[in-house]
Structure formats: C-alpha cells, structure tokens
Amino acid sequence: MNEPFRDPKGEPVQLDLPEVPARKKRRFPWSLLICAALVALVGAGWLIRPQQQAGPGMRRAFNGPVPVATATVEKGSLPVTLTALGTVTPLTTVTVRSQISGRLTKISFQEGQDVKAGDPLAEVDPRPYEAALKQAQGQLARDQAQLRNAQLDLTRYQTLVAKSAASQQSVDTQEALVAQYQGTVQMDQAQVRTAELNLEYCHIVAPVSGRLGIRQVDVGNYVQAGDSTGIVVITQLKPITVVFSLPEDVVPQVARRLEAKAELPVTVYDRNRRAKIATGQLITIDNQVDTTTGTVKLKAQFPNDDGSLFPNQFVNVDLLVNTMDGAVIVPSAAVQRGAPGPYVYVVGADQTVSVHKVKLGPSAGDKIAVLEGLNPGDKVVVDGADKLREGAQVTEPDAGQTPGQPGRRPGGPNAAAGQGPSGAPGAPGNGQPRRSQAPTP
C-alpha cells in the first residue's frame, strides 16, 4: 500500500501534478469492409450471369445441336394384352367322409397319392351291416310266403263265388289281405336294399380323380356320418383353373371376343413375373360386377400335365384379347405428355425436330400403337426430349444403330434409351410415357 508524502513535521503533503489527457481508442473501419464485400458480390454476379440456368418454366439455352436418341416408326402386329393377379383354383375338391357309423378297420391309401375315381380308400367294420342285411332278407322271405298263400286263398274264393258256394264279402276281404301283404313285401324289399347300401358304404372309395391330402383319421377310430373333418381330402389337379379379376371397363371387350367363339390364350407367371408357368385358355366370365372393387371375375383352364400349378397359388395373369395387324408402332419412351395431350418429336431430314400430336392406342410392353399423327418410317426422339423445343437442331451420337432401334443415351454407355441407368424396370426411359413441359407450338 502506497504511503502519502509528508513534510518534516509529519503532516501529509498534497502534490499538484499536471493532468494528462485520456488517450482516445481507434475504431476498426467495418463500414468500408462491408462496402467492399458488396461491390465484390455485385461484380461476381455480373461475371457469372451468362452461365446461370434459365428460370422455372423456361428451357435451357444451347448454342449447338442437342444430342438425342431416336427410333424409327414401324408398322406391324401389336398384341393387346390385359394383365391381372390371379389365384389357382381346383375344379373339384372333395372331403371324403363315412356315410355310416362304425369302427375304421382299414386304410388303403398313402398321403399325397394320386387316385382315380373308384379306387378303394378305407373300410368300416362290415359285420353289423351284414347281419342287418340277413335279417332284412329273412323278413322279406317270410312276407313273400304269406303273400303267396293269400293269393292262393283269393283264387279259391273267386272259384267258390262263381259256383255260388261263397259270399262276395269273403272275396273282397281276401283281396284286401293280398294287397296288405304286397305292401309288406315292398317294405321288406326296401329294407333289404338299404342294408345292401350300408354294406356297400363300408367300403369307402374315391368319388373323383385327384391327389390325396393328409390323412385326418387313423385305423381303430369310430367314425360317423356326421363327422366334419372326414377321412381325407381329394383335390383335382388335372385340369386346373385360375380365377382373376379385371376392371369392369375392359370386360365388354373380352365378352365380345368370347361370344364370337374366339380362343383367348391366358399365360400365367410366378409371383415375381420372372418365370412362365403355364398357358391355358379363358373359359368363362362371372355374371356380375363386384361393387366393392369395380371388377369382374374371369376363369381360365389349364391342362397342368406337369403339375406346375398348385391350388391357392398366387400368379400373375396375361390375357391376350386381340392382335392389331398393320398397326403403327413406336416405343413408349417416345410419347411425351403435356397441356396439348400426348405428342412426339419427329426428326426431319434437316435434323430439326417438330411436334406431332398423336392419338394413342393399346400398348404392349415397351411398344404402343399410334392411331393418328405418325406414319411408318418417321424418326422420333426416344431420349433427350426434355431439352427440345419446336425447330430445335439435334444430333444423333449413335446414328449407326440398327434402324428402328433406339440409340444409346447421350453421356454414358449404360444409359440406353428404354432403360434406366441401372437397367431396372421402372427407371427413367423404361418405355413408359414421361411427363415434360408442353411444347412450344
């Protein structure tokens, strides 16, 4: 701690020192720095302005021809095919049940075995029914003997009445007795037939041809006519059917073809549409529309000789409805859509493109029929149309391709027209119509 100055007597002394002015703090020139940055940004924007892309709704400006891939319009046959999802359904499915009650004494089949109608499957203990049959046959023999005796007595009474040795009342009574015995004999005959049927039902046979499922009951169990599970299930596999649904809008077209006695081929594929399973024929259309889905069920039949179709299997269905002969065909990738509707870019002899409005027809795979707007031999753009406008100059880097086949996508060997960069279906350029900005008329 600093001690104050003192005089010789010890008193504090006040020193009068000159005041030193406070030093002013200098400021950084931020305003100049901000102004310099703004000037630099404006200059940079002015320099790069010619290289910026066009605004929304405008096409990018190109100084030279636009590289495109083209294809030639062809004239040929185009199959009109409808696709759907279907389920394999057997023509016949039978649960084999016992028609009588008794102990199961024999199983004559193997699980999964193919059987024909009439083949033996199982046997119920027949001894009670054999005894019932003999009893019914004995009753029938007794009543038949009584009937014969009554008929002889009736003949005697009729002879005596003719000689006035008996009354007519005795004849009438005997005729009623004969009729009574005749009814009893008929009842006995029915009982004998019933006993014979029960004895026949002891031997269970296959009612239809097909493949057997898993056995539901074992030997030694007591089975009854009312059992719900049954003994085994038989499913008919040859032939077999596939049930699928189509939208109600396309059903009249299919119905007209069926009414004309046309054979409509149906092809089924596996769940992933990778393998073809079988080919059959459409046989019928359901008689009503499903109001919940707006679809109608159709049924196709397949021989299924190789057993490739299995009941309740999920399949993809292709129904060939018709074949357009002499149709004008273009790749689906060539069709563009905009405000005027569907259109294509046609390449002229001077390598400039023009917009042609088209009327589209059915499609099949990556091909589509054009009803109006194009002629066979026209060259259309299938890739690179998003950079074009009316009268634009184009160039074809892969013009050496086979005529009628789309060239490769400009800018890469794997970007072929009609196929995306990965080659997977659904990628851009896979033959599906693409949306783009409406062309400039």
Coordinates of C-alpha atoms in Angstrom, one line a residue:
M1 CA 0.0 0.0 0.0
N2 CA 1.5 3.4 -1.0
E3 CA 2.1 5.9 1.9
P4 CA 1.3 9.6 1.3
F5 CA 4.1 12.1 1.2
R6 CA 4.8 14.0 4.5
D7 CA 6.7 17.2 5.5
P8 CA 9.4 17.3 8.2
K9 CA 6.7 17.8 10.8
G10 CA 4.9 14.6 9.7
E11 CA 1.9 16.3 8.0
P12 CA 0.6 15.0 4.7
V13 CA 1.7 16.9 1.7
Q14 CA -0.7 17.4 -1.3
L15 CA 1.2 17.2 -4.7
D16 CA -0.3 19.2 -7.6
L17 CA 0.6 17.2 -10.7
P18 CA -0.4 18.3 -14.3
E19 CA -3.4 16.4 -15.8
V20 CA -2.6 14.0 -18.6
P21 CA -5.4 13.9 -21.3
A22 CA -7.0 10.4 -21.8
R23 CA -5.9 8.5 -24.9
K24 CA -8.7 8.0 -27.5
K25 CA -9.4 4.3 -28.7
R26 CA -9.3 3.9 -32.5
R27 CA -12.2 2.1 -34.3
F28 CA -12.0 -0.6 -37.0
P29 CA -13.4 0.5 -40.4
W30 CA -16.3 -2.0 -40.6
S31 CA -18.3 0.1 -43.0
L32 CA -15.5 0.2 -45.5
L33 CA -15.1 -3.6 -45.3
I34 CA -18.9 -4.1 -45.9
C35 CA -19.0 -1.8 -48.9
A36 CA -16.0 -3.6 -50.4
A37 CA -17.8 -7.0 -50.0
L38 CA -20.9 -5.8 -51.6
V39 CA -19.0 -4.4 -54.6
A40 CA -17.2 -7.8 -54.9
L41 CA -20.5 -9.7 -54.9
V42 CA -22.1 -7.5 -57.5
G43 CA -19.1 -7.9 -59.7
A44 CA -19.1 -11.7 -59.3
G45 CA -22.8 -11.9 -60.1
W46 CA -22.3 -9.8 -63.2
L47 CA -19.5 -12.1 -64.4
I48 CA -21.4 -15.4 -63.9
R49 CA -24.8 -14.1 -65.1
P50 CA -24.5 -15.5 -68.7
Q51 CA -23.8 -19.0 -67.3
Q52 CA -26.8 -19.3 -65.0
Q53 CA -29.7 -21.6 -65.8
A54 CA -33.0 -20.4 -67.1
G55 CA -35.7 -19.7 -64.6
P56 CA -38.6 -22.1 -63.9
G57 CA -40.8 -22.8 -66.8
M58 CA -38.1 -22.0 -69.3
R59 CA -35.8 -24.3 -71.3
R60 CA -32.0 -24.2 -71.0
A61 CA -30.3 -22.4 -73.9
F62 CA -28.0 -24.5 -76.1
N63 CA -25.6 -23.0 -78.5
G64 CA -25.3 -26.2 -80.5
P65 CA -27.3 -29.2 -81.6
V66 CA -29.0 -31.3 -78.8
P67 CA -27.8 -34.9 -78.6
V68 CA -30.7 -37.3 -78.7
A69 CA -31.6 -41.0 -79.3
T70 CA -34.1 -41.8 -82.0
A71 CA -36.2 -44.7 -83.2
T72 CA -38.0 -45.4 -86.5
V73 CA -41.8 -45.8 -86.5
E74 CA -42.7 -49.3 -87.6
K75 CA -45.8 -51.0 -89.0
G76 CA -46.6 -54.4 -87.7
S77 CA -48.7 -56.5 -85.4
L78 CA -49.3 -55.5 -81.8
P79 CA -50.8 -57.9 -79.2
V80 CA -53.5 -56.4 -77.0
T81 CA -52.8 -57.9 -73.6
L82 CA -54.6 -57.4 -70.2
T83 CA -52.7 -58.2 -67.0
A84 CA -54.2 -59.2 -63.7
L85 CA -53.5 -61.0 -60.4
G86 CA -55.0 -64.5 -60.1
T87 CA -55.3 -67.5 -57.7
V88 CA -55.1 -71.1 -58.8
T89 CA -58.4 -72.9 -58.0
P90 CA -59.0 -76.6 -58.4
L91 CA -62.0 -77.8 -60.4
T92 CA -63.1 -80.2 -57.7
T93 CA -62.3 -80.5 -54.0
V94 CA -64.0 -83.4 -52.1
T95 CA -63.8 -84.2 -48.4
V96 CA -64.2 -88.0 -48.1
R97 CA -66.5 -88.8 -45.2
S98 CA -68.0 -92.1 -44.0
Q99 CA -71.7 -92.5 -44.8
I100 CA -72.3 -94.9 -42.0
S101 CA -71.2 -95.3 -38.4
G102 CA -68.7 -97.9 -37.3
R103 CA -65.1 -98.7 -36.4
L104 CA -62.5 -97.9 -39.1
T105 CA -60.7 -101.2 -39.8
K106 CA -58.5 -100.4 -42.9
I107 CA -56.8 -97.6 -44.7
S108 CA -55.9 -98.4 -48.3
F109 CA -54.1 -95.2 -49.4
Q110 CA -50.9 -93.2 -48.9
E111 CA -50.9 -89.5 -48.2
G112 CA -50.2 -87.5 -51.3
Q113 CA -51.2 -90.4 -53.6
D114 CA -52.8 -89.8 -57.0
V115 CA -56.1 -91.8 -57.2
K116 CA -58.8 -92.4 -59.8
A117 CA -62.5 -92.4 -59.2
G118 CA -63.5 -95.8 -57.6
D119 CA -60.1 -96.6 -56.1
P120 CA -60.5 -98.1 -52.5
L121 CA -59.6 -95.7 -49.7
A122 CA -60.8 -97.2 -46.4
E123 CA -63.1 -99.8 -44.8
V124 CA -65.5 -99.7 -41.9
D125 CA -66.3 -102.9 -39.9
P126 CA -69.0 -104.5 -42.1
R127 CA -70.2 -107.2 -39.7
P128 CA -73.1 -105.3 -38.2
Y129 CA -74.4 -104.4 -41.6
E130 CA -74.0 -108.0 -42.9
A131 CA -76.2 -109.2 -40.0
A132 CA -78.8 -106.4 -40.7
L133 CA -78.9 -107.5 -44.4
K134 CA -79.6 -111.1 -43.5
Q135 CA -82.3 -110.0 -41.1
A136 CA -84.0 -107.9 -43.8
Q137 CA -83.7 -110.8 -46.3
G138 CA -85.4 -113.2 -43.8
Q139 CA -88.3 -110.8 -43.2
L140 CA -88.7 -110.4 -47.0
A141 CA -88.8 -114.2 -47.5
R142 CA -91.5 -114.6 -44.7
D143 CA -93.7 -111.9 -46.1
Q144 CA -93.4 -113.2 -49.6
A145 CA -94.6 -116.6 -48.4
Q146 CA -97.6 -115.1 -46.7
L147 CA -98.4 -113.1 -49.9
R148 CA -98.3 -116.3 -52.0
N149 CA -100.7 -118.0 -49.5
A150 CA -103.1 -115.1 -49.6
Q151 CA -103.1 -115.1 -53.4
L152 CA -104.0 -118.8 -53.4
D153 CA -106.8 -118.3 -51.0
L154 CA -108.1 -115.4 -53.1
T155 CA -108.2 -117.7 -56.2
R156 CA -110.2 -120.3 -54.2
Y157 CA -112.8 -117.8 -53.0
Q158 CA -113.2 -116.4 -56.5
T159 CA -113.9 -120.0 -57.8
L160 CA -116.4 -120.6 -55.0
V161 CA -118.2 -117.4 -55.7
A162 CA -118.6 -118.3 -59.3
K163 CA -120.3 -121.6 -58.1
S164 CA -122.4 -119.6 -55.5
A165 CA -120.6 -121.5 -52.8
A166 CA -119.1 -118.4 -51.1
S167 CA -120.1 -114.8 -50.5
Q168 CA -118.7 -111.9 -52.3
Q169 CA -117.7 -110.4 -48.9
S170 CA -115.2 -113.2 -48.4
V171 CA -113.7 -112.5 -51.8
D172 CA -113.3 -108.7 -51.0
T173 CA -111.7 -109.4 -47.6
Q174 CA -109.2 -111.7 -49.2
E175 CA -108.3 -109.2 -51.9
A176 CA -107.6 -106.6 -49.2
L177 CA -105.4 -109.1 -47.4
V178 CA -103.4 -109.8 -50.6
A179 CA -102.9 -106.0 -51.1
Q180 CA -101.7 -105.7 -47.5
Y181 CA -99.1 -108.5 -47.9
Q182 CA -98.0 -106.9 -51.2
G183 CA -97.2 -103.6 -49.3
T184 CA -95.4 -105.5 -46.6
V185 CA -93.2 -107.2 -49.2
Q186 CA -92.4 -103.9 -50.8
M187 CA -91.3 -102.5 -47.5
D188 CA -89.1 -105.6 -46.9
Q189 CA -87.5 -105.2 -50.3
A190 CA -86.7 -101.5 -49.4
Q191 CA -85.1 -102.6 -46.2
V192 CA -83.0 -105.2 -48.0
R193 CA -81.8 -102.5 -50.4
T194 CA -81.0 -100.2 -47.5
A195 CA -79.0 -102.9 -45.8
E196 CA -77.1 -103.7 -49.1
L197 CA -76.3 -100.0 -49.5
N198 CA -75.0 -99.8 -45.9
L199 CA -72.8 -102.8 -46.5
E200 CA -71.6 -101.2 -49.7
Y201 CA -70.8 -98.0 -47.8
C202 CA -68.5 -100.0 -45.5
H203 CA -66.0 -99.9 -48.4
I204 CA -65.1 -96.3 -48.9
V205 CA -63.9 -95.4 -52.5
A206 CA -62.6 -92.3 -54.2
P207 CA -65.5 -90.3 -55.6
V208 CA -63.3 -88.3 -58.0
S209 CA -59.9 -88.5 -59.5
G210 CA -57.2 -86.3 -57.9
R211 CA -54.5 -86.1 -55.3
L212 CA -55.0 -87.1 -51.7
G213 CA -54.1 -84.8 -48.9
I214 CA -53.1 -85.6 -45.3
R215 CA -55.0 -88.4 -43.5
Q216 CA -57.4 -87.0 -41.0
V217 CA -58.2 -90.2 -39.0
D218 CA -56.4 -93.4 -38.1
V219 CA -57.4 -97.0 -38.1
G220 CA -59.3 -98.1 -35.0
N221 CA -61.3 -94.8 -34.6
Y222 CA -65.1 -94.8 -34.5
V223 CA -66.4 -92.8 -37.5
Q224 CA -69.8 -91.4 -38.0
A225 CA -71.7 -90.0 -40.9
G226 CA -71.8 -86.5 -39.3
D227 CA -68.0 -86.1 -38.9
S228 CA -66.9 -82.7 -40.1
T229 CA -63.2 -83.5 -40.6
G230 CA -63.7 -86.6 -42.8
I231 CA -61.1 -89.2 -43.6
V232 CA -59.1 -87.4 -46.3
V233 CA -59.4 -84.6 -48.9
I234 CA -59.2 -85.2 -52.6
T235 CA -58.2 -82.3 -54.9
Q236 CA -58.4 -82.5 -58.7
L237 CA -55.2 -81.0 -60.2
K238 CA -55.6 -82.0 -63.9
P239 CA -57.0 -79.9 -65.3
I240 CA -57.0 -76.9 -63.0
T241 CA -58.3 -73.3 -63.2
V242 CA -57.1 -69.8 -62.4
V243 CA -59.5 -67.1 -61.2
F244 CA -58.6 -63.5 -61.8
S245 CA -60.3 -60.1 -61.9
L246 CA -60.3 -57.4 -64.5
P247 CA -61.8 -53.8 -64.3
E248 CA -65.4 -53.6 -65.5
D249 CA -64.5 -51.1 -68.3
V250 CA -62.5 -53.8 -70.2
V251 CA -64.8 -56.7 -69.6
P252 CA -67.2 -55.9 -72.6
Q253 CA -64.2 -56.1 -75.0
V254 CA -63.4 -59.6 -73.6
A255 CA -67.1 -60.7 -73.6
R256 CA -67.5 -59.8 -77.3
R257 CA -64.5 -61.9 -78.2
L258 CA -65.9 -64.9 -76.2
E259 CA -69.3 -64.5 -77.8
A260 CA -67.6 -64.7 -81.2
K261 CA -66.2 -68.1 -80.2
A262 CA -62.6 -66.8 -80.2
E263 CA -60.0 -68.7 -78.2
L264 CA -58.4 -66.3 -75.8
P265 CA -54.9 -67.5 -74.6
V266 CA -54.0 -67.0 -71.0
T267 CA -50.5 -67.1 -69.7
V268 CA -49.6 -67.3 -66.1
Y269 CA -46.2 -66.2 -64.5
D270 CA -44.9 -66.7 -61.0
R271 CA -45.2 -64.1 -58.2
N272 CA -42.3 -62.0 -59.4
R273 CA -43.1 -62.3 -63.2
R274 CA -39.8 -63.9 -63.8
A275 CA -40.8 -67.4 -64.9
K276 CA -43.6 -68.5 -67.2
I277 CA -45.6 -71.3 -65.5
A278 CA -48.3 -72.4 -67.9
T279 CA -50.5 -71.5 -70.8
G280 CA -54.2 -72.1 -70.9
Q281 CA -57.5 -70.7 -72.3
L282 CA -60.2 -68.4 -70.9
I283 CA -63.4 -70.4 -70.4
T284 CA -65.9 -68.1 -68.6
I285 CA -66.8 -64.6 -67.2
D286 CA -68.7 -64.1 -64.0
N287 CA -72.3 -62.8 -64.3
Q288 CA -71.9 -59.7 -62.0
V289 CA -69.6 -56.9 -61.0
D290 CA -68.1 -56.8 -57.6
T291 CA -69.4 -53.4 -56.3
T292 CA -66.6 -53.1 -53.7
T293 CA -63.8 -53.2 -56.2
G294 CA -65.5 -52.5 -59.6
T295 CA -64.0 -55.7 -61.1
V296 CA -65.4 -58.8 -62.7
K297 CA -64.0 -62.3 -62.1
L298 CA -62.8 -64.5 -65.0
K299 CA -61.8 -68.1 -65.1
A300 CA -59.2 -69.8 -67.3
Q301 CA -58.4 -73.5 -67.5
F302 CA -55.0 -75.2 -67.8
P303 CA -54.1 -78.8 -68.6
N304 CA -51.5 -78.8 -65.8
D305 CA -50.0 -82.1 -67.0
D306 CA -46.7 -81.3 -65.3
G307 CA -48.3 -80.2 -62.0
S308 CA -46.7 -76.8 -62.1
L309 CA -49.9 -75.1 -60.9
F310 CA -50.9 -75.8 -57.3
P311 CA -54.2 -74.9 -55.6
N312 CA -54.4 -71.5 -53.9
Q313 CA -51.1 -70.5 -55.6
F314 CA -50.7 -66.7 -56.4
V315 CA -49.9 -66.0 -60.0
N316 CA -49.7 -63.1 -62.5
V317 CA -52.0 -63.5 -65.5
D318 CA -51.7 -62.2 -69.0
L319 CA -54.8 -62.4 -71.2
L320 CA -54.4 -61.9 -74.9
V321 CA -57.6 -60.2 -76.0
N322 CA -56.7 -59.4 -79.6
T323 CA -53.9 -58.7 -82.1
M324 CA -53.8 -55.4 -84.0
D325 CA -52.5 -56.1 -87.5
G326 CA -50.9 -53.3 -89.6
A327 CA -50.6 -51.0 -86.6
V328 CA -48.2 -48.0 -86.4
I329 CA -45.9 -48.8 -83.5
V330 CA -43.5 -46.6 -81.6
P331 CA -41.5 -47.1 -78.4
S332 CA -43.5 -45.9 -75.4
A333 CA -40.5 -43.7 -74.4
A334 CA -41.1 -41.5 -77.5
V335 CA -44.5 -40.4 -76.2
Q336 CA -44.5 -37.1 -74.2
R337 CA -47.4 -35.6 -72.3
G338 CA -48.3 -32.0 -71.8
A339 CA -51.1 -29.5 -72.0
P340 CA -51.9 -30.3 -75.7
G341 CA -52.1 -34.0 -74.8
P342 CA -49.8 -36.8 -76.0
Y343 CA -47.2 -35.8 -78.6
V344 CA -43.9 -36.9 -80.0
Y345 CA -40.8 -35.1 -81.5
V346 CA -40.3 -36.1 -85.1
V347 CA -36.8 -35.6 -86.6
G348 CA -36.8 -34.1 -90.1
A349 CA -34.3 -34.5 -92.9
D350 CA -32.6 -31.3 -91.8
Q351 CA -32.0 -32.7 -88.3
T352 CA -34.6 -30.4 -86.8
V353 CA -37.5 -31.6 -84.7
S354 CA -41.2 -30.8 -85.0
V355 CA -44.0 -31.5 -82.6
H356 CA -46.6 -34.0 -83.7
K357 CA -49.8 -34.6 -81.7
V358 CA -50.7 -38.2 -81.7
K359 CA -53.7 -40.4 -80.8
L360 CA -52.7 -43.4 -78.8
G361 CA -54.0 -47.0 -79.0
P362 CA -53.2 -50.1 -77.0
S363 CA -49.8 -50.8 -75.6
A364 CA -47.8 -54.0 -75.1
G365 CA -44.6 -53.9 -73.1
D366 CA -42.4 -51.0 -74.2
K367 CA -44.4 -50.6 -77.5
I368 CA -47.5 -48.5 -78.1
A369 CA -49.8 -48.2 -81.1
V370 CA -50.4 -44.7 -82.6
L371 CA -53.8 -44.4 -84.3
E372 CA -53.2 -40.9 -85.7
G373 CA -50.3 -38.5 -86.1
L374 CA -47.4 -40.6 -87.4
N375 CA -46.5 -42.6 -90.5
P376 CA -44.3 -45.7 -90.8
G377 CA -40.7 -44.6 -91.4
D378 CA -40.9 -41.4 -89.3
K379 CA -37.9 -40.9 -87.0
V380 CA -39.0 -40.0 -83.4
V381 CA -37.0 -38.9 -80.4
V382 CA -36.9 -41.5 -77.6
D383 CA -34.4 -39.9 -75.3
G384 CA -33.3 -36.3 -74.7
A385 CA -36.8 -34.9 -75.5
D386 CA -36.7 -32.8 -72.2
K387 CA -34.2 -30.5 -73.8
L388 CA -36.1 -29.9 -77.1
R389 CA -38.5 -27.4 -78.4
E390 CA -40.1 -26.8 -81.8
G391 CA -37.5 -26.4 -84.5
A392 CA -34.5 -27.3 -82.3
Q393 CA -31.4 -28.7 -84.0
V394 CA -30.5 -32.3 -82.9
T395 CA -27.6 -34.7 -83.4
E396 CA -27.5 -38.5 -83.1
P397 CA -24.3 -39.7 -81.5
D398 CA -25.3 -43.3 -82.1
A399 CA -26.8 -43.0 -85.6
G400 CA -25.0 -46.2 -86.6
Q401 CA -27.5 -48.3 -84.6
T402 CA -29.9 -50.7 -86.4
P403 CA -32.8 -48.7 -87.9
G404 CA -35.9 -48.9 -85.7
Q405 CA -33.9 -49.4 -82.5
P406 CA -33.3 -46.6 -80.0
G407 CA -29.7 -45.4 -79.7
R408 CA -27.7 -45.1 -76.5
R409 CA -28.4 -42.4 -74.1
P410 CA -26.0 -39.5 -74.6
G411 CA -23.5 -39.2 -71.9
G412 CA -22.8 -42.8 -70.9
P413 CA -22.7 -46.3 -72.3
N414 CA -25.1 -47.7 -69.7
A415 CA -27.8 -45.1 -70.2
A416 CA -29.5 -46.7 -73.2
A417 CA -32.9 -45.5 -74.3
G418 CA -35.7 -47.5 -72.9
Q419 CA -33.6 -48.4 -69.8
G420 CA -32.6 -46.5 -66.8
P421 CA -29.0 -46.2 -65.5
S422 CA -29.3 -49.4 -63.5
G423 CA -31.2 -51.3 -66.2
A424 CA -34.1 -52.0 -63.8
P425 CA -37.7 -51.7 -64.9
G426 CA -39.3 -48.5 -63.8
A427 CA -36.2 -46.4 -64.2
P428 CA -36.4 -43.3 -66.4
G429 CA -36.6 -44.3 -70.0
N430 CA -38.0 -47.8 -69.4
G431 CA -40.6 -47.4 -72.2
Q432 CA -43.2 -45.6 -70.0
P433 CA -44.5 -42.2 -71.2
R434 CA -42.7 -39.4 -69.5
R435 CA -44.2 -36.0 -68.5
S436 CA -42.5 -32.9 -69.7
Q437 CA -43.3 -29.3 -70.3
A438 CA -45.8 -28.7 -73.1
P439 CA -44.1 -28.0 -76.4
T440 CA -44.0 -24.6 -77.9
P441 CA -46.3 -24.6 -80.9

